[in-house]
CSV table of C-alpha atoms and ligand atoms in Angstrom, one decimal:
chain,number,residue,atom,x,y,z
A,1,MET,CA,0.0,0.0,0.0
A,2,ALA,CA,1.4,3.4,-0.9
A,3,THR,CA,2.0,5.8,2.0
A,4,THR,CA,1.6,9.6,1.8
A,5,LEU,CA,2.5,12.4,4.2
A,6,ILE,CA,0.8,15.7,3.9
A,7,THR,CA,3.1,18.0,5.8
A,8,GLY,CA,3.4,21.6,7.0
A,9,GLY,CA,-0.3,22.5,6.6
A,10,THR,CA,-3.0,23.8,8.9
A,11,VAL,CA,-5.5,21.0,9.4
A,12,VAL,CA,-9.0,22.5,9.5
A,13,SER,CA,-12.0,20.7,10.9
A,14,ALA,CA,-15.6,21.7,11.7
A,15,THR,CA,-14.4,22.4,15.3
A,16,GLY,CA,-11.0,23.9,15.0
A,17,ARG,CA,-7.7,24.3,13.3
A,18,GLY,CA,-4.1,23.5,14.0
A,19,ALA,CA,-0.7,22.5,12.6
A,20,ALA,CA,-0.5,18.8,11.9
A,21,ASP,CA,0.9,16.3,9.4
A,22,VAL,CA,-1.6,13.8,7.9
A,23,LEU,CA,-0.3,10.3,7.3
A,24,VAL,CA,-2.1,8.2,4.7
A,25,ASP,CA,-1.7,4.5,4.2
A,26,GLY,CA,-3.4,3.2,1.1
A,27,GLU,CA,-7.0,4.5,1.0
A,28,ARG,CA,-7.2,5.6,4.7
A,29,ILE,CA,-5.8,8.2,7.0
A,30,VAL,CA,-3.8,6.4,9.7
A,31,ALA,CA,-2.6,9.3,11.9
A,32,LEU,CA,-2.6,13.1,12.5
A,33,LEU,CA,0.8,13.9,13.9
A,34,GLU,CA,2.9,16.7,15.4
A,35,PRO,CA,4.5,18.5,12.4
A,36,GLY,CA,7.9,16.9,11.6
A,37,SER,CA,7.3,13.8,13.7
A,38,THR,CA,9.9,11.0,13.8
A,39,VAL,CA,9.3,7.3,14.0
A,40,LEU,CA,11.9,5.2,15.8
A,41,GLY,CA,14.4,8.1,15.2
A,42,ALA,CA,13.6,8.3,11.5
A,43,ASN,CA,12.1,11.4,10.0
A,44,LEU,CA,8.6,10.2,8.8
A,45,ALA,CA,8.9,12.2,5.6
A,46,GLU,CA,11.8,10.0,4.6
A,47,THR,CA,10.0,6.8,5.1
A,48,VAL,CA,6.8,7.4,3.0
A,49,ASP,CA,6.3,7.0,-0.7
A,50,THR,CA,5.0,10.5,-1.3
A,51,VAL,CA,5.3,13.8,0.6
A,52,ILE,CA,2.9,16.6,-0.2
A,53,ASP,CA,4.1,20.0,1.0
A,54,ALA,CA,1.1,21.9,2.4
A,55,SER,CA,3.1,24.8,4.0
A,56,GLY,CA,1.0,27.9,4.2
A,57,LYS,CA,-2.1,26.0,3.1
A,58,TYR,CA,-5.2,24.5,4.6
A,59,VAL,CA,-5.7,20.7,4.8
A,60,ILE,CA,-9.4,19.9,4.9
A,61,PRO,CA,-11.7,16.9,4.4
A,62,GLY,CA,-12.8,16.6,0.8
A,63,GLY,CA,-16.1,18.3,-0.1
A,64,ILE,CA,-19.3,16.3,-0.2
A,65,ASP,CA,-21.9,17.6,-2.7
A,66,ALA,CA,-25.1,16.0,-1.5
A,67,HIS,CA,-27.3,17.3,-4.3
A,68,THR,CA,-26.4,16.6,-8.0
A,69,HIS,CA,-28.2,15.5,-11.1
A,70,MET,CA,-25.8,13.8,-13.5
A,71,SER,CA,-27.5,12.8,-16.8
A,72,MET,CA,-30.9,13.7,-15.4
A,73,PRO,CA,-33.7,13.6,-17.9
A,74,PHE,CA,-35.6,16.8,-17.3
A,75,GLY,CA,-37.6,19.4,-19.2
A,76,GLY,CA,-37.5,17.4,-22.5
A,77,THR,CA,-33.7,17.0,-22.4
A,78,THR,CA,-30.9,15.5,-20.3
A,79,ALA,CA,-28.5,17.2,-17.9
A,80,ALA,CA,-25.3,17.9,-19.8
A,81,ASP,CA,-22.8,16.3,-17.4
A,82,ASP,CA,-22.8,12.6,-17.1
A,83,PHE,CA,-21.1,10.8,-14.2
A,84,GLU,CA,-17.7,10.9,-15.9
A,85,THR,CA,-17.6,14.6,-16.7
A,86,GLY,CA,-19.5,15.7,-13.7
A,87,THR,CA,-17.5,13.8,-11.1
A,88,ARG,CA,-14.2,14.8,-12.8
A,89,ALA,CA,-15.3,18.5,-12.6
A,90,ALA,CA,-16.2,17.8,-8.9
A,91,ALA,CA,-12.7,16.5,-8.3
A,92,TRP,CA,-11.1,19.5,-9.9
A,93,GLY,CA,-13.1,21.7,-7.4
A,94,GLY,CA,-12.1,19.7,-4.3
A,95,THR,CA,-15.3,17.7,-4.0
A,96,THR,CA,-14.5,14.0,-3.4
A,97,MET,CA,-18.0,12.6,-3.0
A,98,ILE,CA,-21.4,13.3,-4.6
A,99,ILE,CA,-24.8,12.1,-3.7
A,100,ASP,CA,-26.9,12.0,-6.9
A,101,PHE,CA,-30.6,11.3,-7.4
A,102,ALA,CA,-31.9,8.1,-8.9
A,103,VAL,CA,-35.1,9.0,-10.6
A,104,GLN,CA,-38.3,6.8,-10.4
A,105,LYS,CA,-40.4,8.3,-13.2
A,106,PHE,CA,-44.2,8.0,-13.3
A,107,GLY,CA,-45.1,4.4,-14.1
A,108,GLU,CA,-41.6,3.0,-13.3
A,109,ARG,CA,-40.6,0.6,-10.5
A,110,VAL,CA,-38.2,2.0,-7.8
A,111,PRO,CA,-35.6,-0.9,-7.9
A,112,GLU,CA,-35.4,-0.6,-11.7
A,113,SER,CA,-34.8,3.1,-11.5
A,114,LEU,CA,-32.1,2.6,-8.9
A,115,GLN,CA,-30.5,0.0,-11.1
A,116,THR,CA,-30.5,2.4,-14.0
A,117,TRP,CA,-28.6,4.9,-12.0
A,118,HIS,CA,-26.1,2.3,-10.8
A,119,ASP,CA,-25.6,1.3,-14.4
A,120,MET,CA,-25.0,4.9,-15.4
A,121,ALA,CA,-22.5,5.6,-12.6
A,122,ALA,CA,-20.6,2.3,-12.2
A,123,GLY,CA,-17.1,2.5,-13.7
A,124,GLN,CA,-17.5,6.1,-14.7
A,125,CYS,CA,-16.9,8.2,-11.6
A,126,ALA,CA,-13.8,10.1,-10.6
A,127,VAL,CA,-14.9,10.4,-7.0
A,128,ASP,CA,-17.0,8.3,-4.7
A,129,TYR,CA,-20.8,8.5,-5.0
A,130,SER,CA,-24.1,7.5,-3.5
A,131,PHE,CA,-27.7,8.0,-4.4
A,132,HIS,CA,-30.9,9.4,-2.9
A,133,GLN,CA,-34.0,7.9,-4.4
A,134,ILE,CA,-36.6,10.2,-6.1
A,135,ILE,CA,-40.1,8.9,-5.8
A,136,GLY,CA,-42.0,10.2,-8.8
A,137,GLU,CA,-45.1,8.2,-8.2
A,138,VAL,CA,-46.2,7.5,-4.7
A,139,ASN,CA,-48.4,4.4,-4.7
A,140,LYS,CA,-48.7,1.0,-2.9
A,141,GLU,CA,-45.8,-0.5,-4.8
A,142,SER,CA,-43.4,2.4,-4.5
A,143,LEU,CA,-44.2,2.7,-0.8
A,144,ALA,CA,-43.3,-1.0,-0.3
A,145,GLU,CA,-40.1,-0.4,-2.3
A,146,LEU,CA,-39.2,2.6,-0.2
A,147,ARG,CA,-39.0,0.2,2.8
A,148,ARG,CA,-36.3,-1.8,1.1
A,149,LEU,CA,-34.0,1.2,0.4
A,150,PRO,CA,-31.8,0.9,3.5
A,151,ASP,CA,-30.9,-2.7,2.4
A,152,GLU,CA,-29.5,-1.0,-0.7
A,153,GLY,CA,-27.4,1.4,1.4
A,154,ILE,CA,-29.8,4.2,0.6
A,155,THR,CA,-31.2,6.2,3.5
A,156,SER,CA,-32.9,9.2,2.0
A,157,TYR,CA,-35.6,9.8,-0.6
A,158,LYS,CA,-37.0,12.9,-2.3
A,159,LEU,CA,-40.5,14.1,-3.1
A,160,PHE,CA,-41.6,17.1,-5.1
A,161,MET,CA,-44.3,19.5,-4.3
A,162,ALA,CA,-43.5,21.1,-7.6
A,163,TYR,CA,-43.6,20.0,-11.3
A,164,PRO,CA,-47.2,18.7,-11.6
A,165,GLY,CA,-47.4,15.9,-14.2
A,166,VAL,CA,-43.8,15.1,-13.8
A,167,PHE,CA,-42.5,14.4,-10.3
A,168,TYR,CA,-45.3,16.1,-8.3
A,169,SER,CA,-46.8,14.4,-5.2
A,170,ASP,CA,-50.0,15.7,-3.7
A,171,ASP,CA,-50.5,16.1,0.1
A,172,ALA,CA,-52.1,12.6,0.4
A,173,GLN,CA,-49.1,11.0,-1.3
A,174,ILE,CA,-46.7,13.0,0.8
A,175,LEU,CA,-48.4,12.0,4.0
A,176,ARG,CA,-48.3,8.3,3.1
A,177,ALA,CA,-44.6,8.5,2.0
A,178,MET,CA,-43.6,10.4,5.1
A,179,GLN,CA,-45.4,7.8,7.3
A,180,THR,CA,-43.4,5.1,5.5
A,181,GLY,CA,-40.2,7.1,5.6
A,182,ALA,CA,-40.6,7.7,9.4
A,183,ASP,CA,-41.3,4.1,10.0
A,184,THR,CA,-38.3,3.0,7.9
A,185,GLY,CA,-35.7,5.5,9.3
A,186,LEU,CA,-35.4,7.3,6.0
A,187,LEU,CA,-34.7,11.0,5.7
A,188,THR,CA,-37.5,12.7,3.6
A,189,MET,CA,-36.0,15.3,1.2
A,190,MET,CA,-38.4,17.8,-0.2
A,191,HIS,CA,-38.5,20.1,-3.1
A,192,ALA,CA,-40.8,22.7,-1.4
A,193,GLU,CA,-42.7,24.8,-3.9
A,194,ASN,CA,-46.4,24.9,-4.6
A,195,GLY,CA,-46.4,23.5,-8.1
A,196,PRO,CA,-50.1,23.8,-9.0
A,197,ALA,CA,-50.2,27.5,-8.0
A,198,ILE,CA,-47.0,28.1,-10.0
A,199,ASP,CA,-48.5,26.6,-13.1
A,200,VAL,CA,-51.5,29.0,-12.9
A,201,LEU,CA,-49.1,32.0,-12.7
A,202,VAL,CA,-47.0,30.6,-15.5
A,203,GLU,CA,-50.1,30.4,-17.7
A,204,GLN,CA,-51.2,33.9,-16.9
A,205,LEU,CA,-47.8,35.4,-17.4
A,206,LEU,CA,-47.4,33.8,-20.8
A,207,ALA,CA,-50.9,34.9,-21.8
A,208,GLN,CA,-49.8,38.5,-21.0
A,209,GLY,CA,-46.8,38.0,-23.4
A,210,LYS,CA,-44.3,37.9,-20.5
A,211,THR,CA,-42.1,35.2,-21.9
A,212,ASP,CA,-38.6,36.2,-20.8
A,213,PRO,CA,-36.5,34.1,-18.4
A,214,TYR,CA,-37.1,36.8,-15.7
A,215,TYR,CA,-40.7,35.7,-15.4
A,216,HIS,CA,-39.6,32.3,-14.3
A,217,GLY,CA,-38.7,34.1,-11.1
A,218,VAL,CA,-42.0,36.0,-10.9
A,219,ALA,CA,-44.1,32.8,-11.4
A,220,ARG,CA,-42.2,30.9,-8.7
A,221,ALA,CA,-42.9,33.6,-6.1
A,222,TRP,CA,-41.4,33.3,-2.6
A,223,GLN,CA,-44.9,32.9,-1.1
A,224,LEU,CA,-45.1,29.6,-2.9
A,225,GLU,CA,-41.8,28.4,-1.4
A,226,GLU,CA,-42.8,29.6,2.1
A,227,GLU,CA,-46.2,28.0,1.9
A,228,ALA,CA,-44.9,24.6,0.6
A,229,THR,CA,-42.1,24.7,3.2
A,230,HIS,CA,-44.6,25.3,6.0
A,231,ARG,CA,-46.9,22.5,4.6
A,232,ALA,CA,-44.0,20.0,4.4
A,233,ILE,CA,-42.9,20.9,8.0
A,234,MET,CA,-46.5,20.3,9.2
A,235,LEU,CA,-46.8,17.0,7.5
A,236,ALA,CA,-43.5,15.9,8.9
A,237,ASP,CA,-44.6,17.1,12.3
A,238,LEU,CA,-47.7,14.9,12.0
A,239,THR,CA,-45.9,11.8,10.8
A,240,GLY,CA,-42.7,12.1,12.8
A,241,ALA,CA,-40.7,12.0,9.6
A,242,PRO,CA,-37.3,13.8,9.7
A,243,LEU,CA,-37.4,16.4,7.0
A,244,TYR,CA,-34.6,17.9,4.8
A,245,VAL,CA,-35.7,20.8,2.5
A,246,VAL,CA,-33.5,21.1,-0.6
A,247,HIS,CA,-32.4,24.3,-2.4
A,248,VAL,CA,-33.9,26.8,0.0
A,249,SER,CA,-33.8,30.3,-1.5
A,250,ALA,CA,-36.5,32.5,0.1
A,251,LYS,CA,-35.8,34.2,3.4
A,252,GLN,CA,-39.4,33.4,4.4
A,253,ALA,CA,-38.8,29.7,3.9
A,254,VAL,CA,-35.7,30.0,6.0
A,255,ALA,CA,-37.8,31.5,8.8
A,256,GLN,CA,-40.2,28.5,8.6
A,257,LEU,CA,-37.3,26.1,9.0
A,258,ALA,CA,-35.8,28.1,11.9
A,259,ALA,CA,-39.2,28.2,13.7
A,260,ALA,CA,-39.6,24.4,13.3
A,261,ARG,CA,-36.1,23.8,14.6
A,262,ASP,CA,-36.8,26.1,17.5
A,263,ARG,CA,-39.7,23.8,18.3
A,264,GLY,CA,-37.2,21.0,18.5
A,265,ARG,CA,-38.2,19.3,15.2
A,266,ASN,CA,-35.9,17.2,13.1
A,267,VAL,CA,-36.1,19.7,10.3
A,268,PHE,CA,-33.0,20.6,8.2
A,269,GLY,CA,-32.3,22.8,5.3
A,270,GLU,CA,-29.8,23.1,2.5
A,271,THR,CA,-29.0,26.1,0.3
A,272,CYS,CA,-26.9,26.4,-2.8
A,273,PRO,CA,-24.2,28.9,-3.9
A,274,GLN,CA,-26.6,30.4,-6.5
A,275,TYR,CA,-28.9,31.6,-3.7
A,276,LEU,CA,-26.1,33.3,-1.9
A,277,TYR,CA,-24.5,35.2,-4.8
A,278,LEU,CA,-27.0,35.5,-7.7
A,279,SER,CA,-30.3,37.4,-8.0
A,280,LEU,CA,-33.5,37.8,-9.9
A,281,GLU,CA,-32.6,41.3,-11.0
A,282,ASP,CA,-28.9,40.8,-11.9
A,283,ASN,CA,-29.1,37.3,-13.5
A,284,LEU,CA,-32.6,36.2,-14.4
A,285,GLY,CA,-33.2,39.7,-15.5
A,286,ALA,CA,-30.1,39.9,-17.8
A,287,PRO,CA,-30.8,41.3,-21.3
A,288,GLY,CA,-32.5,39.2,-24.0
A,289,PHE,CA,-32.4,35.5,-23.4
A,290,GLU,CA,-29.2,35.6,-21.3
A,291,GLY,CA,-31.2,35.1,-18.1
A,292,ALA,CA,-31.9,31.5,-19.2
A,293,LYS,CA,-28.4,30.5,-17.9
A,294,TRP,CA,-29.8,31.1,-14.4
A,295,VAL,CA,-33.2,29.4,-14.7
A,296,CYS,CA,-33.4,26.9,-11.8
A,297,SER,CA,-36.0,26.0,-9.2
A,298,THR,CA,-36.4,27.3,-6.6
A,299,PRO,CA,-35.5,30.5,-8.5
A,300,LEU,CA,-33.0,33.1,-7.8
A,301,ARG,CA,-34.5,35.7,-5.4
A,302,SER,CA,-34.7,39.4,-5.4
A,303,ARG,CA,-31.6,41.3,-4.3
A,304,GLU,CA,-33.8,44.2,-3.3
A,305,GLU,CA,-35.6,42.0,-0.8
A,306,GLU,CA,-32.3,40.9,0.7
A,307,HIS,CA,-32.8,37.1,0.5
A,308,GLN,CA,-29.1,36.5,-0.2
A,309,ASN,CA,-28.0,38.3,3.0
A,310,GLN,CA,-30.6,36.4,5.0
A,311,VAL,CA,-29.5,33.1,3.6
A,312,TRP,CA,-25.9,33.8,4.4
A,313,GLN,CA,-26.9,34.7,7.9
A,314,ALA,CA,-28.9,31.5,8.3
A,315,LEU,CA,-25.9,29.5,7.3
A,316,ARG,CA,-23.8,31.2,9.9
A,317,THR,CA,-26.4,30.7,12.7
A,318,ASN,CA,-27.2,27.1,11.6
A,319,ASP,CA,-30.8,27.8,10.7
A,320,LEU,CA,-29.6,26.3,7.4
A,321,GLN,CA,-27.1,23.5,7.9
A,322,MET,CA,-25.3,22.9,4.7
A,323,VAL,CA,-24.6,23.9,1.1
A,324,SER,CA,-25.0,21.6,-2.0
A,325,THR,CA,-25.0,22.7,-5.6
A,326,ASP,CA,-28.2,21.1,-7.1
A,327,HIS,CA,-25.8,20.7,-10.1
A,328,CYS,CA,-28.1,20.2,-13.1
A,329,PRO,CA,-26.3,21.8,-16.1
A,330,PHE,CA,-27.9,22.5,-19.4
A,331,CYS,CA,-26.1,24.1,-22.4
A,332,MET,CA,-27.6,27.3,-23.9
A,333,LYS,CA,-27.4,25.9,-27.4
A,334,GLY,CA,-29.8,23.0,-28.0
A,335,GLN,CA,-31.1,22.9,-24.4
A,336,LYS,CA,-31.8,26.2,-22.6
A,337,ASP,CA,-32.7,27.7,-26.0
A,338,MET,CA,-35.8,25.5,-26.2
A,339,GLY,CA,-37.4,28.2,-24.0
A,340,ILE,CA,-36.9,31.2,-26.4
A,341,GLY,CA,-40.3,32.8,-26.4
A,342,ASP,CA,-41.6,30.7,-23.5
A,343,PHE,CA,-39.6,30.7,-20.2
A,344,SER,CA,-41.5,27.7,-19.0
A,345,LYS,CA,-39.8,25.5,-21.6
A,346,ILE,CA,-36.3,26.5,-20.4
A,347,PRO,CA,-34.8,23.4,-18.7
A,348,ASN,CA,-34.3,24.1,-15.0
A,349,GLY,CA,-30.8,23.9,-13.6
A,350,ILE,CA,-27.4,25.5,-13.0
A,351,GLY,CA,-24.0,23.8,-13.1
A,352,SER,CA,-21.8,24.5,-10.1
A,353,VAL,CA,-20.3,21.2,-8.9
A,354,GLU,CA,-16.8,22.4,-9.6
A,355,HIS,CA,-17.1,25.7,-7.9
A,356,ARG,CA,-18.9,25.0,-4.6
A,357,MET,CA,-15.7,24.8,-2.4
A,358,ASP,CA,-14.3,27.9,-3.9
A,359,LEU,CA,-17.5,29.9,-3.8
A,360,MET,CA,-18.1,29.0,-0.2
A,361,TYR,CA,-14.5,29.8,0.7
A,362,GLN,CA,-15.1,33.3,-0.6
A,363,GLY,CA,-17.6,33.5,2.3
A,364,VAL,CA,-14.7,33.0,4.6
A,365,VAL,CA,-12.7,35.7,2.8
A,366,ASP,CA,-15.7,38.1,2.9
A,367,GLY,CA,-16.1,37.5,6.7
A,368,ARG,CA,-19.5,35.9,6.4
A,369,ILE,CA,-18.5,32.5,7.8
A,370,THR,CA,-15.5,31.1,9.7
A,371,LEU,CA,-13.0,28.7,8.2
A,372,GLU,CA,-14.4,25.9,10.4
A,373,ARG,CA,-17.9,26.6,9.3
A,374,TRP,CA,-16.7,26.4,5.7
A,375,VAL,CA,-15.6,22.8,6.4
A,376,GLU,CA,-18.7,22.1,8.3
A,377,ILE,CA,-21.2,23.2,5.7
A,378,THR,CA,-19.4,21.7,2.7
A,379,SER,CA,-18.2,18.4,4.2
A,380,THR,CA,-18.8,17.5,7.8
A,381,THR,CA,-22.5,18.2,7.9
A,382,PRO,CA,-23.3,16.6,4.6
A,383,ALA,CA,-21.4,13.5,5.9
A,384,ARG,CA,-23.5,13.4,9.1
A,385,MET,CA,-26.7,14.3,7.4
A,386,PHE,CA,-26.5,11.4,5.0
A,387,GLY,CA,-24.9,8.7,7.2
A,388,LEU,CA,-21.3,8.9,6.1
A,389,TYR,CA,-19.5,10.5,9.0
A,390,GLY,CA,-16.4,8.8,10.3
A,391,ARG,CA,-15.6,7.5,6.9
A,392,LYS,CA,-16.2,10.8,5.2
A,393,GLY,CA,-16.3,14.5,6.3
A,394,VAL,CA,-13.5,14.3,8.8
A,395,LEU,CA,-9.7,14.0,8.8
A,396,ALA,CA,-9.1,11.3,11.5
A,397,PRO,CA,-7.5,7.9,11.8
A,398,GLY,CA,-9.7,5.3,10.0
A,399,ALA,CA,-11.4,7.8,7.7
A,400,ASP,CA,-11.1,7.6,3.9
A,401,ALA,CA,-8.2,9.7,2.7
A,402,ASP,CA,-10.4,12.2,0.8
A,403,ILE,CA,-8.3,15.3,1.4
A,404,VAL,CA,-8.0,18.7,-0.1
A,405,VAL,CA,-5.0,21.0,0.2
A,406,TYR,CA,-6.4,24.5,-0.2
A,407,ASP,CA,-4.2,27.5,-0.8
A,408,PRO,CA,-5.6,30.7,0.7
A,409,ASN,CA,-3.1,32.7,-1.1
A,410,GLY,CA,-4.0,31.2,-4.5
A,411,HIS,CA,-6.5,32.6,-6.9
A,412,THR,CA,-9.3,31.1,-9.0
A,413,SER,CA,-10.8,32.8,-11.9
A,414,ILE,CA,-14.1,31.2,-12.9
A,415,GLY,CA,-15.2,31.4,-16.5
A,416,LEU,CA,-15.4,29.6,-19.7
A,417,GLY,CA,-13.0,27.4,-21.6
A,418,LYS,CA,-10.0,26.0,-19.7
A,419,THR,CA,-11.2,27.5,-16.4
A,420,HIS,CA,-14.0,25.0,-15.9
A,421,HIS,CA,-14.3,21.3,-16.6
A,422,MET,CA,-18.1,20.8,-16.6
A,423,ASN,CA,-19.7,19.8,-19.8
A,424,MET,CA,-21.3,23.2,-20.5
A,425,ASP,CA,-21.1,25.8,-23.2
A,426,HIS,CA,-21.3,28.6,-20.6
A,427,SER,CA,-20.7,29.2,-17.0
A,428,ALA,CA,-23.3,30.5,-14.6
A,429,TRP,CA,-20.3,31.9,-12.7
A,430,GLU,CA,-18.5,33.6,-15.5
A,431,GLY,CA,-16.3,36.4,-14.1
A,432,TYR,CA,-16.2,35.3,-10.5
A,433,GLU,CA,-12.8,35.8,-8.9
A,434,ILE,CA,-12.0,33.7,-5.8
A,435,ASP,CA,-9.3,34.5,-3.3
A,436,GLY,CA,-8.3,30.8,-2.8
A,437,HIS,CA,-7.4,27.8,-4.8
A,438,VAL,CA,-7.8,24.0,-4.7
A,439,ASP,CA,-4.2,22.8,-5.0
A,440,VAL,CA,-4.1,19.1,-4.4
A,441,VAL,CA,-7.0,16.6,-4.1
A,442,LEU,CA,-6.8,13.0,-2.8
A,443,SER,CA,-9.6,10.6,-3.3
A,444,ARG,CA,-9.3,7.6,-1.1
A,445,GLY,CA,-5.5,8.2,-0.9
A,446,LYS,CA,-4.9,8.7,-4.6
A,447,VAL,CA,-3.8,12.1,-5.8
A,448,VAL,CA,-6.3,12.9,-8.5
A,449,VAL,CA,-5.6,16.6,-8.9
A,450,ALA,CA,-2.1,18.3,-8.4
A,451,ASP,CA,0.0,20.9,-10.2
A,452,GLY,CA,-2.9,22.0,-12.3
A,453,GLU,CA,-3.4,18.5,-13.7
A,454,TYR,CA,-6.1,15.8,-13.4
A,455,ARG,CA,-4.3,12.6,-12.5
A,456,GLY,CA,-7.3,10.4,-11.8
A,457,ARG,CA,-9.2,8.0,-14.0
A,458,LYS,CA,-12.9,7.2,-14.5
A,459,GLY,CA,-13.8,4.3,-12.2
A,460,ASP,CA,-11.7,5.6,-9.3
A,461,GLY,CA,-14.9,6.5,-7.6
A,462,LYS,CA,-17.0,3.8,-6.0
A,463,PHE,CA,-20.5,3.5,-4.7
A,464,VAL,CA,-20.7,4.1,-1.0
A,465,ARG,CA,-23.4,2.6,1.1
A,466,ARG,CA,-24.8,5.0,3.7
A,467,ASP,CA,-26.1,4.7,7.2
A,468,GLN,CA,-29.1,6.6,8.7
A,469,CYS,CA,-28.9,10.4,9.1
A,470,GLN,CA,-26.6,10.9,12.1
A,471,TYR,CA,-28.5,13.9,13.5
A,472,LEU,CA,-31.4,11.7,14.7
A,473,ILE,CA,-31.5,10.4,18.2
B,501,URP,O1,-33.6,23.7,-11.2
B,501,URP,C1,-33.4,22.6,-10.7
B,501,URP,N1,-33.3,22.6,-9.4
B,501,URP,N2,-33.2,21.5,-11.4
B,501,URP,C2,-33.0,20.2,-10.9
B,501,URP,C3,-34.2,19.5,-10.4
B,501,URP,C4,-34.6,20.0,-9.0
B,501,URP,O2,-35.7,20.5,-8.8
B,501,URP,O3,-33.8,19.7,-8.1
B,502,ZN,ZN1,-35.7,20.3,-6.7
B,503,ZN,ZN1,-32.2,19.1,-7.5
């Protein structure tokens, strides 16, 4: 087994930071040591196969992006990144594990849909991966199949209160699924937007000739996110189902989550970089059809209404617990452009899997979150939330050697061409300048990114079985 010593860096965890060397044997971390440690009189650095100099840099657990959609069929097309391109881009950006969504479409069986996702991912991934299960049709069969997910190493499933006729579940279906989820120890993930009400607004806006991407944000009003979030919380309350609300963007939805948590409920919330940096006015409202780049759901919110600042604050105060990307990229040409003249036909999704660690590090630079909180919301909490902690999300003996050496004095320019590796013809983050840089990435002990080169291979990443959410008592 190859041994590696990462030396001279500052190891940062969710709870603190300090100078330490990290010793890796094969795929695992075996020790965190005093800098410059000796073993039986010998300098450790002289005994290992590889030494990585992390002087002046941070050494952190690899990022875990718990919300991605590689190759997802959606809006009449398929997400542009597959498991190969998407996980390679993740590795470039310091994310060493993704949790993607297996999609049970209407009329399909759950085990078959899960198998389809296994088939798409196996042998293709650059980093480790797991799945949540989307239940697109709640019925007797799928409820029975839900009960068998833990045997497959899958401990979370997702429902949609949005997208009628596609993934939508009504309240009766949600109630039944939550009862089953609670009974089975599954975490219920929820896309919380009132889909039927959104559809009425979409129809009315289009009838008024309001067809530009901007109106995607108008139709998906914050009231409809707040209402659905509240409803999901109440149904979870009734059934005892632990609830995780995905891609929270409206400050009013945050307030609903905070209130439920204050009542002691097992309610959690995720946000995404786009809701922290981008806005209805600046992005969805860009001239012409440009705003289509930023069409995603929930939508970007109004900067004037201060949603972004409130979401940052919620991350700091733990009213929101973590940051995923909801990576679901579509190209402008041939995909987003299906919605020219009708915003409702623009496939929903933004690609960010490569940039999450950098974009969130900018929050440290800007004084919005601490260094430790950065590690917590991008790695440690995702690991605990989705039953991976101990193996992932921490640098400790016995943990997988998923490690990032991050240079706070480095710089990352985000834009098109060589500056990103996602399979997209544009970047939603074009022009963003980050005061930091992902220098070296190890995935289960193997250096996959170093010296500005990708050194991994497809198939390096393996499926990881997950335990139950580790926040539940
Ligand atoms: O716009 C989005 N979020 N696309 C992906 C599907 C979803 O709702 O998560
Ligand atoms: Zn969603
Ligand atoms: Zn999503």
